[in-house]
Amino acid sequence: MPLALVHARYQLLEIVRIPVAVVGSAFFPAASMLFFVVPFAGDDPTGATYATAAMVTFATMSANIFQYGVGVAEDRDQPWNPYTRTLPAGPAPRLTGRILAGLVLTYLSMVPVVVIAAVATEARVTAAQFLLGLAAVAVISVPFTLLGLAIGYSLPSKAAIVVAQVLFFPLAFGGGLLSAPDDAPGFVKAVAPYLPTRGAVELMWAAVADWDPDPKALVMLVVWVLVLAGVAGWAYRRDEGRRFT
């Protein structure tokens, strides 16, 4: 674990040196809160709470897809990266450190959303619900972390940026993050349960409000985690093979 913390510190220092990474992850969810949630649902405690949870999910997805998808791809282009793979500690501390740094970035990216919700809307949660929400953020980070790793280890950096951007908004809209729980367009209702974003936001709603998650969405979230774990593992092994052949 100490080695993992060293790698996490290194990753966080890299992010601090280029703070636009944090700003970028937080911008779209915060902007959505200001332009859509505050004027249209801000006065409704229930609606504002659900919308805030959706925007937190939005921020979590954004932070992890771009942090891992683009960050890993860029690191693979650096001459330092092949050297770190030859160190006797192995890949585990480096990967663990990256995940810890990504989790810190995830929580930082949701701060503007939470602040806007507290100041400008009637969204309210109990202390227990707030803590459950924090725990839920760590859980729902898993599929998006794996998606980012799959992108980062599969593609060069320029292609990874494009793929991350292309996937980002359709996953948010198709998963129902930009509409009320029971007020999504018909085609969104049809496809949402099969996307990882829907299962993630269902868990967030259940954590912070009186919401019964859709079993189909939760099952599909588990399926997505297993599939993405397989793809990310395959992409990593393929990249390792290329580096040492």
PDB file of C-alpha atoms in Angstrom:
ATOM      1  CA  MET A   1       0.000   0.000   0.000  1.00  0.00           C
ATOM      2  CA  PRO A   2       2.813   2.566   0.678  1.00  0.00           C
ATOM      3  CA  LEU A   3       4.006   2.138  -2.927  1.00  0.00           C
ATOM      4  CA  ALA A   4       0.439   2.579  -4.146  1.00  0.00           C
ATOM      5  CA  LEU A   5       0.187   5.808  -2.156  1.00  0.00           C
ATOM      6  CA  VAL A   6       3.425   7.037  -3.740  1.00  0.00           C
ATOM      7  CA  HIS A   7       1.981   6.393  -7.191  1.00  0.00           C
ATOM      8  CA  ALA A   8      -1.293   8.064  -6.158  1.00  0.00           C
ATOM      9  CA  ARG A   9       0.628  11.124  -4.961  1.00  0.00           C
ATOM     10  CA  TYR A  10       2.491  11.241  -8.270  1.00  0.00           C
ATOM     11  CA  GLN A  11      -0.762  11.058 -10.238  1.00  0.00           C
ATOM     12  CA  LEU A  12      -2.358  13.792  -8.133  1.00  0.00           C
ATOM     13  CA  LEU A  13       0.675  16.052  -8.551  1.00  0.00           C
ATOM     14  CA  GLU A  14       0.392  15.612 -12.313  1.00  0.00           C
ATOM     15  CA  ILE A  15      -3.269  16.618 -12.124  1.00  0.00           C
ATOM     16  CA  VAL A  16      -2.534  19.640  -9.924  1.00  0.00           C
ATOM     17  CA  ARG A  17       0.046  20.841 -12.425  1.00  0.00           C
ATOM     18  CA  ILE A  18      -2.654  20.844 -15.111  1.00  0.00           C
ATOM     19  CA  PRO A  19      -5.807  21.718 -13.106  1.00  0.00           C
ATOM     20  CA  VAL A  20      -7.928  21.966 -16.253  1.00  0.00           C
ATOM     21  CA  ALA A  21      -8.415  18.192 -15.869  1.00  0.00           C
ATOM     22  CA  VAL A  22     -10.356  18.769 -12.646  1.00  0.00           C
ATOM     23  CA  VAL A  23     -12.221  21.753 -14.107  1.00  0.00           C
ATOM     24  CA  GLY A  24     -13.176  19.780 -17.206  1.00  0.00           C
ATOM     25  CA  SER A  25     -14.582  16.875 -15.216  1.00  0.00           C
ATOM     26  CA  ALA A  26     -16.704  19.182 -13.075  1.00  0.00           C
ATOM     27  CA  PHE A  27     -17.812  21.669 -15.734  1.00  0.00           C
ATOM     28  CA  PHE A  28     -20.592  19.812 -17.579  1.00  0.00           C
ATOM     29  CA  PRO A  29     -22.385  18.494 -14.462  1.00  0.00           C
ATOM     30  CA  ALA A  30     -22.116  21.891 -12.757  1.00  0.00           C
ATOM     31  CA  ALA A  31     -23.308  23.689 -15.897  1.00  0.00           C
ATOM     32  CA  SER A  32     -26.233  21.273 -16.190  1.00  0.00           C
ATOM     33  CA  MET A  33     -27.140  22.025 -12.582  1.00  0.00           C
ATOM     34  CA  LEU A  34     -27.104  25.777 -13.212  1.00  0.00           C
ATOM     35  CA  PHE A  35     -28.949  25.814 -16.531  1.00  0.00           C
ATOM     36  CA  PHE A  36     -31.435  22.959 -16.124  1.00  0.00           C
ATOM     37  CA  VAL A  37     -31.827  21.768 -12.527  1.00  0.00           C
ATOM     38  CA  VAL A  38     -31.854  25.116 -10.694  1.00  0.00           C
ATOM     39  CA  PRO A  39     -34.450  26.879 -12.904  1.00  0.00           C
ATOM     40  CA  PHE A  40     -36.710  23.890 -13.578  1.00  0.00           C
ATOM     41  CA  ALA A  41     -36.493  21.690 -10.468  1.00  0.00           C
ATOM     42  CA  GLY A  42     -34.768  23.836  -7.889  1.00  0.00           C
ATOM     43  CA  ASP A  43     -37.941  24.626  -5.917  1.00  0.00           C
ATOM     44  CA  ASP A  44     -39.055  20.992  -5.693  1.00  0.00           C
ATOM     45  CA  PRO A  45     -37.210  19.187  -2.870  1.00  0.00           C
ATOM     46  CA  THR A  46     -37.822  15.736  -4.323  1.00  0.00           C
ATOM     47  CA  GLY A  47     -37.091  16.669  -7.919  1.00  0.00           C
ATOM     48  CA  ALA A  48     -33.989  18.635  -6.973  1.00  0.00           C
ATOM     49  CA  THR A  49     -32.658  15.741  -4.903  1.00  0.00           C
ATOM     50  CA  TYR A  50     -33.100  13.258  -7.755  1.00  0.00           C
ATOM     51  CA  ALA A  51     -31.576  15.690 -10.242  1.00  0.00           C
ATOM     52  CA  THR A  52     -28.577  16.347  -8.000  1.00  0.00           C
ATOM     53  CA  ALA A  53     -27.966  12.614  -7.635  1.00  0.00           C
ATOM     54  CA  ALA A  54     -28.107  12.303 -11.428  1.00  0.00           C
ATOM     55  CA  MET A  55     -25.589  15.117 -11.842  1.00  0.00           C
ATOM     56  CA  VAL A  56     -23.286  13.491  -9.292  1.00  0.00           C
ATOM     57  CA  THR A  57     -23.471  10.342 -11.412  1.00  0.00           C
ATOM     58  CA  PHE A  58     -22.751  12.520 -14.448  1.00  0.00           C
ATOM     59  CA  ALA A  59     -19.657  13.944 -12.713  1.00  0.00           C
ATOM     60  CA  THR A  60     -18.499  10.482 -11.660  1.00  0.00           C
ATOM     61  CA  MET A  61     -18.778   9.163 -15.202  1.00  0.00           C
ATOM     62  CA  SER A  62     -17.011  12.198 -16.659  1.00  0.00           C
ATOM     63  CA  ALA A  63     -14.112  12.096 -14.197  1.00  0.00           C
ATOM     64  CA  ASN A  64     -13.423   8.402 -14.638  1.00  0.00           C
ATOM     65  CA  ILE A  65     -13.831   8.059 -18.402  1.00  0.00           C
ATOM     66  CA  PHE A  66     -11.510  10.982 -19.109  1.00  0.00           C
ATOM     67  CA  GLN A  67      -9.095  10.408 -16.224  1.00  0.00           C
ATOM     68  CA  TYR A  68      -8.444   6.799 -17.195  1.00  0.00           C
ATOM     69  CA  GLY A  69      -9.299   6.772 -20.879  1.00  0.00           C
ATOM     70  CA  VAL A  70      -7.240   9.797 -21.857  1.00  0.00           C
ATOM     71  CA  GLY A  71      -4.768   9.699 -18.959  1.00  0.00           C
ATOM     72  CA  VAL A  72      -3.706   6.082 -19.462  1.00  0.00           C
ATOM     73  CA  ALA A  73      -3.382   6.525 -23.227  1.00  0.00           C
ATOM     74  CA  GLU A  74      -1.176   9.596 -22.745  1.00  0.00           C
ATOM     75  CA  ASP A  75       0.967   7.811 -20.147  1.00  0.00           C
ATOM     76  CA  ARG A  76       1.542   4.943 -22.564  1.00  0.00           C
ATOM     77  CA  ASP A  77       3.118   7.427 -24.967  1.00  0.00           C
ATOM     78  CA  GLN A  78       5.645   8.585 -22.370  1.00  0.00           C
ATOM     79  CA  PRO A  79       9.146   7.031 -22.346  1.00  0.00           C
ATOM     80  CA  TRP A  80       8.930   6.734 -18.553  1.00  0.00           C
ATOM     81  CA  ASN A  81       6.011   4.286 -18.734  1.00  0.00           C
ATOM     82  CA  PRO A  82       7.888   1.255 -20.162  1.00  0.00           C
ATOM     83  CA  TYR A  83      10.579   1.709 -17.515  1.00  0.00           C
ATOM     84  CA  THR A  84       8.087   1.622 -14.636  1.00  0.00           C
ATOM     85  CA  ARG A  85       6.839  -1.732 -15.930  1.00  0.00           C
ATOM     86  CA  THR A  86      10.295  -3.242 -15.450  1.00  0.00           C
ATOM     87  CA  LEU A  87      10.455  -2.361 -11.746  1.00  0.00           C
ATOM     88  CA  PRO A  88      10.342  -5.309  -9.309  1.00  0.00           C
ATOM     89  CA  ALA A  89       7.233  -3.994  -7.536  1.00  0.00           C
ATOM     90  CA  GLY A  90       5.110  -5.043 -10.514  1.00  0.00           C
ATOM     91  CA  PRO A  91       2.046  -3.311 -11.967  1.00  0.00           C
ATOM     92  CA  ALA A  92      -0.238  -3.586  -8.916  1.00  0.00           C
ATOM     93  CA  PRO A  93       1.042  -0.534  -6.950  1.00  0.00           C
ATOM     94  CA  ARG A  94       0.950   1.644 -10.068  1.00  0.00           C
ATOM     95  CA  LEU A  95      -2.584   0.592 -10.973  1.00  0.00           C
ATOM     96  CA  THR A  96      -3.791   0.904  -7.377  1.00  0.00           C
ATOM     97  CA  GLY A  97      -2.255   4.363  -7.125  1.00  0.00           C
ATOM     98  CA  ARG A  98      -3.965   5.424 -10.329  1.00  0.00           C
ATOM     99  CA  ILE A  99      -7.323   4.193  -9.037  1.00  0.00           C
ATOM    100  CA  LEU A 100      -6.871   6.009  -5.703  1.00  0.00           C
ATOM    101  CA  ALA A 101      -5.968   9.232  -7.513  1.00  0.00           C
ATOM    102  CA  GLY A 102      -8.959   8.785  -9.806  1.00  0.00           C
ATOM    103  CA  LEU A 103     -11.252   8.371  -6.821  1.00  0.00           C
ATOM    104  CA  VAL A 104      -9.952  11.616  -5.321  1.00  0.00           C
ATOM    105  CA  LEU A 105     -10.573  13.373  -8.631  1.00  0.00           C
ATOM    106  CA  THR A 106     -14.071  11.892  -8.748  1.00  0.00           C
ATOM    107  CA  TYR A 107     -14.974  13.344  -5.358  1.00  0.00           C
ATOM    108  CA  LEU A 108     -13.448  16.708  -6.295  1.00  0.00           C
ATOM    109  CA  SER A 109     -15.477  16.827  -9.516  1.00  0.00           C
ATOM    110  CA  MET A 110     -18.751  16.420  -7.644  1.00  0.00           C
ATOM    111  CA  VAL A 111     -18.065  19.260  -5.170  1.00  0.00           C
ATOM    112  CA  PRO A 112     -19.474  22.039  -7.434  1.00  0.00           C
ATOM    113  CA  VAL A 113     -22.637  20.000  -8.021  1.00  0.00           C
ATOM    114  CA  VAL A 114     -23.199  19.479  -4.300  1.00  0.00           C
ATOM    115  CA  VAL A 115     -22.474  23.124  -3.496  1.00  0.00           C
ATOM    116  CA  ILE A 116     -24.900  24.368  -6.153  1.00  0.00           C
ATOM    117  CA  ALA A 117     -27.562  21.957  -4.915  1.00  0.00           C
ATOM    118  CA  ALA A 118     -27.123  23.106  -1.310  1.00  0.00           C
ATOM    119  CA  VAL A 119     -27.121  26.819  -2.109  1.00  0.00           C
ATOM    120  CA  ALA A 120     -29.470  27.202  -5.066  1.00  0.00           C
ATOM    121  CA  THR A 121     -32.017  24.361  -4.779  1.00  0.00           C
ATOM    122  CA  GLU A 122     -34.314  22.760  -2.238  1.00  0.00           C
ATOM    123  CA  ALA A 123     -32.519  19.402  -2.474  1.00  0.00           C
ATOM    124  CA  ARG A 124     -32.166  17.922   0.985  1.00  0.00           C
ATOM    125  CA  VAL A 125     -30.691  14.706   2.362  1.00  0.00           C
ATOM    126  CA  THR A 126     -30.101  13.401   5.853  1.00  0.00           C
ATOM    127  CA  ALA A 127     -26.608  12.814   7.194  1.00  0.00           C
ATOM    128  CA  ALA A 128     -27.060   9.071   6.704  1.00  0.00           C
ATOM    129  CA  GLN A 129     -28.194   9.566   3.097  1.00  0.00           C
ATOM    130  CA  PHE A 130     -25.229  11.848   2.436  1.00  0.00           C
ATOM    131  CA  LEU A 131     -22.810   9.191   3.694  1.00  0.00           C
ATOM    132  CA  LEU A 132     -24.586   6.520   1.679  1.00  0.00           C
ATOM    133  CA  GLY A 133     -24.300   8.773  -1.359  1.00  0.00           C
ATOM    134  CA  LEU A 134     -20.540   9.114  -0.825  1.00  0.00           C
ATOM    135  CA  ALA A 135     -20.236   5.332  -0.615  1.00  0.00           C
ATOM    136  CA  ALA A 136     -22.404   4.930  -3.707  1.00  0.00           C
ATOM    137  CA  VAL A 137     -20.053   7.215  -5.656  1.00  0.00           C
ATOM    138  CA  ALA A 138     -17.188   4.798  -4.996  1.00  0.00           C
ATOM    139  CA  VAL A 139     -19.338   1.869  -6.142  1.00  0.00           C
ATOM    140  CA  ILE A 140     -20.607   3.461  -9.334  1.00  0.00           C
ATOM    141  CA  SER A 141     -17.076   4.565 -10.212  1.00  0.00           C
ATOM    142  CA  VAL A 142     -16.183   0.940 -10.934  1.00  0.00           C
ATOM    143  CA  PRO A 143     -17.799   0.495 -14.381  1.00  0.00           C
ATOM    144  CA  PHE A 144     -16.592   3.890 -15.601  1.00  0.00           C
ATOM    145  CA  THR A 145     -13.087   3.231 -14.298  1.00  0.00           C
ATOM    146  CA  LEU A 146     -13.034  -0.043 -16.213  1.00  0.00           C
ATOM    147  CA  LEU A 147     -14.414   1.656 -19.325  1.00  0.00           C
ATOM    148  CA  GLY A 148     -11.703   4.298 -19.104  1.00  0.00           C
ATOM    149  CA  LEU A 149      -8.990   1.654 -18.641  1.00  0.00           C
ATOM    150  CA  ALA A 150     -10.310  -0.294 -21.614  1.00  0.00           C
ATOM    151  CA  ILE A 151     -10.124   2.839 -23.769  1.00  0.00           C
ATOM    152  CA  GLY A 152      -6.744   3.930 -22.434  1.00  0.00           C
ATOM    153  CA  TYR A 153      -5.004   0.586 -22.946  1.00  0.00           C
ATOM    154  CA  SER A 154      -6.653  -0.109 -26.312  1.00  0.00           C
ATOM    155  CA  LEU A 155      -6.099   3.143 -28.188  1.00  0.00           C
ATOM    156  CA  PRO A 156      -3.441   5.782 -28.804  1.00  0.00           C
ATOM    157  CA  SER A 157      -3.988   9.072 -27.009  1.00  0.00           C
ATOM    158  CA  LYS A 158      -5.527  11.003 -29.923  1.00  0.00           C
ATOM    159  CA  ALA A 159      -8.032   8.235 -30.630  1.00  0.00           C
ATOM    160  CA  ALA A 160      -8.778   7.793 -26.903  1.00  0.00           C
ATOM    161  CA  ILE A 161      -9.796  11.457 -26.602  1.00  0.00           C
ATOM    162  CA  VAL A 162     -12.226  11.115 -29.499  1.00  0.00           C
ATOM    163  CA  VAL A 163     -13.748   7.851 -28.245  1.00  0.00           C
ATOM    164  CA  ALA A 164     -14.167   9.224 -24.713  1.00  0.00           C
ATOM    165  CA  GLN A 165     -15.914  12.308 -26.063  1.00  0.00           C
ATOM    166  CA  VAL A 166     -18.149  10.266 -28.374  1.00  0.00           C
ATOM    167  CA  LEU A 167     -19.237   7.886 -25.591  1.00  0.00           C
ATOM    168  CA  PHE A 168     -19.652  10.508 -22.900  1.00  0.00           C
ATOM    169  CA  PHE A 169     -22.858  12.304 -23.865  1.00  0.00           C
ATOM    170  CA  PRO A 170     -24.811   9.328 -25.322  1.00  0.00           C
ATOM    171  CA  LEU A 171     -24.209   7.370 -22.120  1.00  0.00           C
ATOM    172  CA  ALA A 172     -25.462  10.305 -20.045  1.00  0.00           C
ATOM    173  CA  PHE A 173     -28.531  11.002 -22.164  1.00  0.00           C
ATOM    174  CA  GLY A 174     -29.360   7.366 -22.912  1.00  0.00           C
ATOM    175  CA  GLY A 175     -29.063   6.430 -19.247  1.00  0.00           C
ATOM    176  CA  GLY A 176     -31.615   9.062 -18.239  1.00  0.00           C
ATOM    177  CA  LEU A 177     -29.212  11.324 -16.362  1.00  0.00           C
ATOM    178  CA  LEU A 178     -30.615  14.411 -18.065  1.00  0.00           C
ATOM    179  CA  SER A 179     -34.284  13.769 -17.272  1.00  0.00           C
ATOM    180  CA  ALA A 180     -36.434  13.059 -14.241  1.00  0.00           C
ATOM    181  CA  PRO A 181     -36.638   9.418 -13.119  1.00  0.00           C
ATOM    182  CA  ASP A 182     -40.108   8.825 -14.594  1.00  0.00           C
ATOM    183  CA  ASP A 183     -40.115  11.559 -17.223  1.00  0.00           C
ATOM    184  CA  ALA A 184     -37.617  10.395 -19.842  1.00  0.00           C
ATOM    185  CA  PRO A 185     -38.517  10.164 -23.552  1.00  0.00           C
ATOM    186  CA  GLY A 186     -39.871   6.825 -24.707  1.00  0.00           C
ATOM    187  CA  PHE A 187     -36.746   5.648 -26.496  1.00  0.00           C
ATOM    188  CA  VAL A 188     -34.614   6.567 -23.453  1.00  0.00           C
ATOM    189  CA  LYS A 189     -36.873   4.467 -21.229  1.00  0.00           C
ATOM    190  CA  ALA A 190     -36.413   1.586 -23.661  1.00  0.00           C
ATOM    191  CA  VAL A 191     -32.618   1.637 -23.805  1.00  0.00           C
ATOM    192  CA  ALA A 192     -31.711   3.052 -20.375  1.00  0.00           C
ATOM    193  CA  PRO A 193     -31.879  -0.208 -18.374  1.00  0.00           C
ATOM    194  CA  TYR A 194     -29.251  -1.723 -20.661  1.00  0.00           C
ATOM    195  CA  LEU A 195     -26.690   1.065 -20.157  1.00  0.00           C
ATOM    196  CA  PRO A 196     -24.284   1.229 -17.198  1.00  0.00           C
ATOM    197  CA  THR A 197     -25.272   4.823 -16.503  1.00  0.00           C
ATOM    198  CA  ARG A 198     -28.822   3.792 -15.625  1.00  0.00           C
ATOM    199  CA  GLY A 199     -27.797   1.189 -13.085  1.00  0.00           C
ATOM    200  CA  ALA A 200     -25.363   3.694 -11.593  1.00  0.00           C
ATOM    201  CA  VAL A 201     -27.923   6.468 -11.207  1.00  0.00           C
ATOM    202  CA  GLU A 202     -30.471   4.005  -9.811  1.00  0.00           C
ATOM    203  CA  LEU A 203     -27.997   3.203  -7.029  1.00  0.00           C
ATOM    204  CA  MET A 204     -27.462   6.918  -6.367  1.00  0.00           C
ATOM    205  CA  TRP A 205     -31.205   7.557  -6.200  1.00  0.00           C
ATOM    206  CA  ALA A 206     -31.645   4.640  -3.810  1.00  0.00           C
ATOM    207  CA  ALA A 207     -28.850   5.995  -1.608  1.00  0.00           C
ATOM    208  CA  VAL A 208     -30.163   9.544  -1.237  1.00  0.00           C
ATOM    209  CA  ALA A 209     -33.921   9.200  -1.704  1.00  0.00           C
ATOM    210  CA  ASP A 210     -36.854   6.835  -1.349  1.00  0.00           C
ATOM    211  CA  TRP A 211     -36.286   5.008  -4.629  1.00  0.00           C
ATOM    212  CA  ASP A 212     -36.598   1.317  -5.477  1.00  0.00           C
ATOM    213  CA  PRO A 213     -33.921   0.457  -8.048  1.00  0.00           C
ATOM    214  CA  ASP A 214     -34.925  -1.337 -11.231  1.00  0.00           C
ATOM    215  CA  PRO A 215     -33.608  -4.924 -10.913  1.00  0.00           C
ATOM    216  CA  LYS A 216     -32.970  -5.128 -14.665  1.00  0.00           C
ATOM    217  CA  ALA A 217     -30.776  -2.012 -14.548  1.00  0.00           C
ATOM    218  CA  LEU A 218     -28.791  -3.394 -11.603  1.00  0.00           C
ATOM    219  CA  VAL A 219     -28.281  -6.769 -13.278  1.00  0.00           C
ATOM    220  CA  MET A 220     -27.106  -5.055 -16.442  1.00  0.00           C
ATOM    221  CA  LEU A 221     -24.741  -2.890 -14.380  1.00  0.00           C
ATOM    222  CA  VAL A 222     -23.111  -6.057 -13.033  1.00  0.00           C
ATOM    223  CA  VAL A 223     -22.937  -7.456 -16.565  1.00  0.00           C
ATOM    224  CA  TRP A 224     -21.251  -4.266 -17.747  1.00  0.00           C
ATOM    225  CA  VAL A 225     -18.710  -4.461 -14.921  1.00  0.00           C
ATOM    226  CA  LEU A 226     -17.805  -8.038 -15.832  1.00  0.00           C
ATOM    227  CA  VAL A 227     -17.591  -7.309 -19.559  1.00  0.00           C
ATOM    228  CA  LEU A 228     -15.565  -4.127 -19.112  1.00  0.00           C
ATOM    229  CA  ALA A 229     -13.244  -5.854 -16.649  1.00  0.00           C
ATOM    230  CA  GLY A 230     -12.604  -8.518 -19.279  1.00  0.00           C
ATOM    231  CA  VAL A 231     -11.991  -5.948 -22.019  1.00  0.00           C
ATOM    232  CA  ALA A 232      -9.721  -3.817 -19.803  1.00  0.00           C
ATOM    233  CA  GLY A 233      -7.734  -6.889 -18.742  1.00  0.00           C
ATOM    234  CA  TRP A 234      -7.361  -8.030 -22.346  1.00  0.00           C
ATOM    235  CA  ALA A 235      -6.282  -4.555 -23.479  1.00  0.00           C
ATOM    236  CA  TYR A 236      -3.708  -4.337 -20.677  1.00  0.00           C
ATOM    237  CA  ARG A 237      -2.230  -7.766 -21.468  1.00  0.00           C
ATOM    238  CA  ARG A 238      -2.087  -6.925 -25.163  1.00  0.00           C
ATOM    239  CA  ASP A 239      -0.300  -3.667 -24.408  1.00  0.00           C
ATOM    240  CA  GLU A 240       2.142  -5.469 -22.120  1.00  0.00           C
ATOM    241  CA  GLY A 241       2.878  -7.983 -24.853  1.00  0.00           C
ATOM    242  CA  ARG A 242       3.567  -5.237 -27.368  1.00  0.00           C
ATOM    243  CA  ARG A 243       5.901  -3.416 -25.006  1.00  0.00           C
ATOM    244  CA  PHE A 244       8.132  -6.424 -24.470  1.00  0.00           C
ATOM    245  CA  THR A 245       8.168  -7.981 -27.939  1.00  0.00           C
TER     246      THR A 245
END
